XYZ file of C-alpha atoms in Angstrom:
175
model
C -7.323 26.142 22.246
C -7.019 23.541 19.450
C -10.137 22.693 17.501
C -11.116 19.028 17.337
C -13.007 17.796 14.290
C -16.252 15.854 14.619
C -15.028 13.557 11.844
C -12.764 10.548 12.342
C -9.042 11.079 11.690
C -7.895 10.744 8.097
C -5.855 7.617 7.525
C -2.252 8.421 6.668
C -1.082 6.485 3.650
C 2.281 4.748 3.646
C 2.298 4.539 -0.166
C 4.040 7.365 -2.056
C 1.733 9.779 -3.847
C 2.830 9.327 -7.512
C 2.076 5.566 -7.683
C -1.308 6.207 -6.023
C -2.070 8.891 -8.617
C -1.084 6.572 -11.483
C -3.218 3.804 -10.043
C -6.242 6.126 -9.856
C -5.662 7.346 -13.430
C -5.433 3.752 -14.663
C -8.574 2.766 -12.766
C -10.604 5.599 -14.334
C -9.143 4.857 -17.766
C -9.999 1.143 -17.440
C -13.613 1.923 -16.567
C -14.146 4.302 -19.504
C -11.236 4.891 -21.941
C -12.732 8.106 -23.359
C -13.467 9.723 -19.981
C -12.125 13.262 -19.875
C -9.976 14.081 -16.855
C -9.049 17.742 -17.344
C -10.302 20.522 -19.624
C -8.691 23.821 -20.596
C -11.388 26.414 -19.841
C -10.142 28.667 -22.648
C -10.593 25.944 -25.281
C -12.928 23.336 -23.732
C -13.925 21.753 -27.050
C -10.410 21.169 -28.321
C -7.986 21.195 -25.399
C -8.750 18.402 -22.960
C -7.046 15.235 -21.826
C -8.394 11.805 -20.894
C -7.360 9.733 -17.886
C -5.492 7.378 -20.220
C -3.563 10.243 -21.793
C -2.636 11.592 -18.348
C -1.398 8.128 -17.414
C 0.759 7.848 -20.547
C 2.063 11.436 -20.275
C 3.026 10.802 -16.621
C 5.034 7.699 -17.526
C 6.548 9.448 -20.555
C 7.619 12.382 -18.389
C 9.244 10.003 -15.884
C 11.058 8.213 -18.744
C 12.191 11.548 -20.216
C 13.571 12.618 -16.842
C 15.349 9.297 -16.387
C 16.953 9.640 -19.839
C 18.157 13.134 -18.862
C 19.889 11.782 -15.744
C 17.275 13.097 -13.300
C 17.862 11.063 -10.139
C 16.200 10.419 -6.796
C 16.278 13.651 -4.795
C 16.801 15.925 -7.802
C 14.646 19.038 -8.184
C 12.599 20.210 -11.152
C 11.179 23.722 -11.215
C 7.783 24.453 -12.800
C 7.347 28.022 -14.051
C 3.930 27.992 -15.657
C 0.307 28.996 -15.358
C -2.379 26.470 -14.500
C -2.703 23.917 -17.283
C -3.429 20.208 -17.568
C 0.227 19.485 -18.358
C 1.102 20.315 -14.741
C -0.416 17.005 -13.558
C 1.699 14.555 -15.614
C 4.836 16.653 -15.098
C 4.288 16.640 -11.320
C 3.561 12.888 -11.378
C 6.577 12.125 -13.588
C 8.888 14.040 -11.264
C 7.504 12.134 -8.291
C 7.828 8.779 -10.042
C 11.541 9.500 -10.424
C 11.794 10.309 -6.712
C 12.317 13.980 -7.426
C 10.944 17.120 -5.864
C 8.911 19.853 -7.526
C 9.689 23.502 -6.918
C 6.856 25.692 -8.181
C 7.718 29.215 -9.280
C 5.331 32.056 -9.954
C 5.154 32.627 -13.727
C 5.287 36.371 -13.025
C 8.659 36.183 -11.267
C 11.366 38.426 -12.648
C 14.559 37.002 -14.107
C 16.367 37.753 -10.835
C 13.704 36.013 -8.740
C 13.766 32.954 -11.003
C 17.551 32.766 -10.872
C 17.399 32.925 -7.072
C 14.828 30.108 -6.969
C 16.800 27.944 -9.418
C 19.952 28.342 -7.339
C 18.289 27.915 -3.936
C 16.341 24.808 -4.992
C 19.263 23.482 -7.067
C 16.825 22.732 -9.902
C 18.317 20.556 -12.646
C 15.439 20.957 -15.075
C 12.851 23.683 -15.631
C 9.433 23.217 -17.217
C 7.997 26.560 -18.333
C 5.157 28.064 -20.336
C 5.765 30.095 -23.478
C 5.107 33.403 -21.685
C 7.942 32.670 -19.235
C 10.509 31.254 -21.657
C 12.631 34.388 -22.154
C 12.964 35.048 -18.407
C 13.656 31.367 -17.719
C 16.439 31.232 -20.329
C 18.071 34.369 -18.915
C 17.734 33.132 -15.324
C 19.090 29.679 -16.202
C 22.249 31.260 -17.609
C 22.984 32.514 -14.095
C 22.345 29.126 -12.513
C 25.004 26.483 -12.048
C 22.477 23.645 -11.750
C 19.874 24.063 -14.539
C 20.820 21.719 -17.374
C 17.543 21.473 -19.313
C 14.620 23.774 -20.132
C 11.358 22.257 -21.356
C 8.794 24.484 -23.060
C 5.205 23.527 -22.182
C 2.842 24.955 -24.786
C -0.528 24.368 -23.169
C -3.020 23.273 -25.767
C -0.319 22.041 -28.141
C 1.244 19.155 -26.218
C -0.826 16.510 -28.015
C -0.555 18.024 -31.508
C 2.205 17.124 -33.980
C 4.482 19.954 -35.037
C 4.577 21.275 -38.573
C 7.879 20.915 -40.403
C 8.100 24.722 -40.597
C 7.436 25.247 -36.879
C 9.603 27.987 -35.391
C 12.878 26.719 -34.004
C 13.344 26.955 -30.276
C 16.459 28.479 -28.729
C 19.386 26.085 -28.387
C 18.957 23.687 -25.488
C 15.182 24.174 -25.107
C 13.022 21.075 -25.566
C 9.321 21.069 -26.425
C 7.086 19.093 -24.001
C 5.083 16.268 -25.514
C 7.127 15.868 -28.671
């Protein structure tokens, strides 16, 4: 027997989610520009992001995807642990009309390759702990064209000139 809630039905929105998210971010930013939206629990004093920064990162991610030829209906795969960068990446993908395919960061190379091929992911955002497996899995995928390294806690910091070079074809998020 179905259970009926005592509460009124939730109104179903006709507006797509990404623009609603951006609108909410902008509203919070407008009220208090320094208001913190998300905090990294491992480094709460140094790794946090404001609503305004989330707004800008979301638009920047959408622009990056557009410049890479990411079109309406394309798929981006996220292979990363929980981090604040997930929010603007998810929003940016949605703003481009794309779909997000989340992959467990503990997947093996074979499992990642299967997910890339099944979802037909064109771009993969991954954390540093997953990079080696993602690179190997992407080599066996016909659709993955771009890999973006998301270094949680470093996305807002400028790189040193002597920063280690990334493997060919890998782009650093936030730079």
